[in-house]
mmCIF file of C-alpha atoms in Angstrom:
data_model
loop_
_atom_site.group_PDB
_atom_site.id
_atom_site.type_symbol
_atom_site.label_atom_id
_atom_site.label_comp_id
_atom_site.label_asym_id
_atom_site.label_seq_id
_atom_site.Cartn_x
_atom_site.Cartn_y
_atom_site.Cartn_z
ATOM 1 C CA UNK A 1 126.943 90.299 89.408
ATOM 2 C CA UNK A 2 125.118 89.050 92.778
ATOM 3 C CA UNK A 3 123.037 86.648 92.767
ATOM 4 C CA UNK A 4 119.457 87.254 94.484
ATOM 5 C CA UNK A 5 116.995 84.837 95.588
ATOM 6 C CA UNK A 6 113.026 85.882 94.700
ATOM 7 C CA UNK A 7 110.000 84.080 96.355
ATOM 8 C CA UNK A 8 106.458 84.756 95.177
ATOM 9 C CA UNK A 9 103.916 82.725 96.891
ATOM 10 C CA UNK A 10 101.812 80.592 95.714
ATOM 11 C CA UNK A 11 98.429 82.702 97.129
ATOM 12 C CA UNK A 12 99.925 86.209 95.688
ATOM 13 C CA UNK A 13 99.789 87.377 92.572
ATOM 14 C CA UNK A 14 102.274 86.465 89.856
ATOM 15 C CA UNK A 15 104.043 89.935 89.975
ATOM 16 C CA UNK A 16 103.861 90.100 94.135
ATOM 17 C CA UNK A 17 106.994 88.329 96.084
ATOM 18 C CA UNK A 18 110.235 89.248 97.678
ATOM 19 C CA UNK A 19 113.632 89.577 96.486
ATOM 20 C CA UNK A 20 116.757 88.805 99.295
ATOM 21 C CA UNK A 21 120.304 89.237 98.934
ATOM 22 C CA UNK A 22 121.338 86.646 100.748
ATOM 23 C CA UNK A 23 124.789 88.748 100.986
ATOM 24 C CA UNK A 24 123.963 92.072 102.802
ATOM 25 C CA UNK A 25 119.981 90.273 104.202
ATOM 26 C CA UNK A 26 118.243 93.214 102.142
ATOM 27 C CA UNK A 27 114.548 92.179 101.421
ATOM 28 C CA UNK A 28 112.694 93.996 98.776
ATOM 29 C CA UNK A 29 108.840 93.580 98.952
ATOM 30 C CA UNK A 30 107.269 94.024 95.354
ATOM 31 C CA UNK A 31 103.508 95.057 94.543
ATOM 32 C CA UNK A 32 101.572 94.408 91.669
ATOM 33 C CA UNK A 33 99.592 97.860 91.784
ATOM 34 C CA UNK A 34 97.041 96.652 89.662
ATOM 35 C CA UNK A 35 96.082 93.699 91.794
ATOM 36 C CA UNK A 36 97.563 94.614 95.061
ATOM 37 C CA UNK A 37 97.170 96.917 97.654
ATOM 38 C CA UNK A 38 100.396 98.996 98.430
ATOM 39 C CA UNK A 39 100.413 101.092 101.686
ATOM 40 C CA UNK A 40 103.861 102.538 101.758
ATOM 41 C CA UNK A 41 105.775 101.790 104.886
ATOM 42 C CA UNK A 42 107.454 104.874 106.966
ATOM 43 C CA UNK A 43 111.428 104.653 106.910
ATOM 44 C CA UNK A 44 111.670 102.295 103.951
ATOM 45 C CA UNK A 45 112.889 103.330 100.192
ATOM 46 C CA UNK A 46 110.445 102.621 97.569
ATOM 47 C CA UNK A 47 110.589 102.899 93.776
ATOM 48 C CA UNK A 48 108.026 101.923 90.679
ATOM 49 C CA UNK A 49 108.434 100.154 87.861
ATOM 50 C CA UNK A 50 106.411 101.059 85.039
ATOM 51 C CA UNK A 51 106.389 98.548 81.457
ATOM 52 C CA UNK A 52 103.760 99.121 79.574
ATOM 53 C CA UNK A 53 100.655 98.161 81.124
ATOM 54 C CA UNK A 54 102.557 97.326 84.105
ATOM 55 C CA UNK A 55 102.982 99.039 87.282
ATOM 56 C CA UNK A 56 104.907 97.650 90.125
ATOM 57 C CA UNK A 57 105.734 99.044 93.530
ATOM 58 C CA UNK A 58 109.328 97.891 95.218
ATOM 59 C CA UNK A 59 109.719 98.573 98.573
ATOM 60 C CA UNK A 60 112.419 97.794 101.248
ATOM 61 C CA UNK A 61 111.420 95.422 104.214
ATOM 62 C CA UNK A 62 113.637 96.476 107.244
ATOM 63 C CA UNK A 63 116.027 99.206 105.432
ATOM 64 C CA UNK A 64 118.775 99.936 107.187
ATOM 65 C CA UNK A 65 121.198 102.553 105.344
ATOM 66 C CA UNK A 66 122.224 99.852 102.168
ATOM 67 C CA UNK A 67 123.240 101.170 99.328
ATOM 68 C CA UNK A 68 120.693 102.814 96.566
ATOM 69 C CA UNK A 69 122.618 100.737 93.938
ATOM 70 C CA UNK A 70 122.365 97.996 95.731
ATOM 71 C CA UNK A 71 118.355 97.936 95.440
ATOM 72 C CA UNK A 72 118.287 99.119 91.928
ATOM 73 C CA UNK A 73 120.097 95.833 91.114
ATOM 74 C CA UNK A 74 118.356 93.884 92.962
ATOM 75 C CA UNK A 75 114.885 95.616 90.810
ATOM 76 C CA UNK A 76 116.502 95.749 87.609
ATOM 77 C CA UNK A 77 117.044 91.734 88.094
ATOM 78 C CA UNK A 78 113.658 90.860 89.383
ATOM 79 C CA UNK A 79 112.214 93.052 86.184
ATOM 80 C CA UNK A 80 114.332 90.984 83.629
ATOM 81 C CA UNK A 81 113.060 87.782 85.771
ATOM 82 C CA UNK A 82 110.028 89.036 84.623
ATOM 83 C CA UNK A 83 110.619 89.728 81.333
ATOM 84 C CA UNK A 84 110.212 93.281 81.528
ATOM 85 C CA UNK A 85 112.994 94.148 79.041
ATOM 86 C CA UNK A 86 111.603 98.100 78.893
ATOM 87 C CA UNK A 87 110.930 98.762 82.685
ATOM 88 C CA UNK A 88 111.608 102.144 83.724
ATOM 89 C CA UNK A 89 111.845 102.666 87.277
ATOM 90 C CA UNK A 90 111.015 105.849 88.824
ATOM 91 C CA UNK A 91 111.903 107.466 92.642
ATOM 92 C CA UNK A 92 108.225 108.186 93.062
ATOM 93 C CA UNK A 93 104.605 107.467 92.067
ATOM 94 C CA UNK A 94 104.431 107.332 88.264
ATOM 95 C CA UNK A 95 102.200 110.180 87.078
ATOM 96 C CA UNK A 96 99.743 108.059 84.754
ATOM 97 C CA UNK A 97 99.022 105.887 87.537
ATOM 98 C CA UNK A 98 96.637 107.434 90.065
ATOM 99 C CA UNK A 99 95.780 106.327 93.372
ATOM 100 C CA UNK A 100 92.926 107.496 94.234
#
């Protein structure tokens, strides 16, 4: 399994940082939705992470036809960094979270 590197400033919000593969360069932005603001990006993937009370937003920073896999790793590793042992992650919006 690949190793990925995850920075979260020390100004953002626990669940806010990047993930990089240091292999392929893929970044991965993520977004606390319930503390951040998330304005999705045209031409990037995106998926959400929903844990109980948690709601996160993962989004690629300067996607560039990589793999699908290959960013569902790199989610499913920041999640257990997080110790979100029941994330579910979703292709779009989760339907109890609403953004109006």
């Amino acid at each position: 399994m690949s190793n990925y590197l995850i920075s979260i400033s020390k100004n953002q919000a626990l669940k806010d940082g990047t993930i990089h593969d240091p292999k392929s360069k893929l970044k991965v932005k993520v977004f606390d939705l319930l503390q951040s603001r998330f304005k999705p990006r045209k031409g990037e993937v995106r998926f959400f992470v929903t844990a109980g009370d948690e709601t996160l937003a993962f989004e690629t920073e300067g996607y560039d036809k990589h793999r699908q896999l290959l960013i569902l790793q790199m989610i499913s590793r920041y999640c257990i960094y997080l110790g979100l042992i029941e994330a579910q992650i979703h292709s779009t919006w989760p339907s109890a979270f609403n953004l109006g």
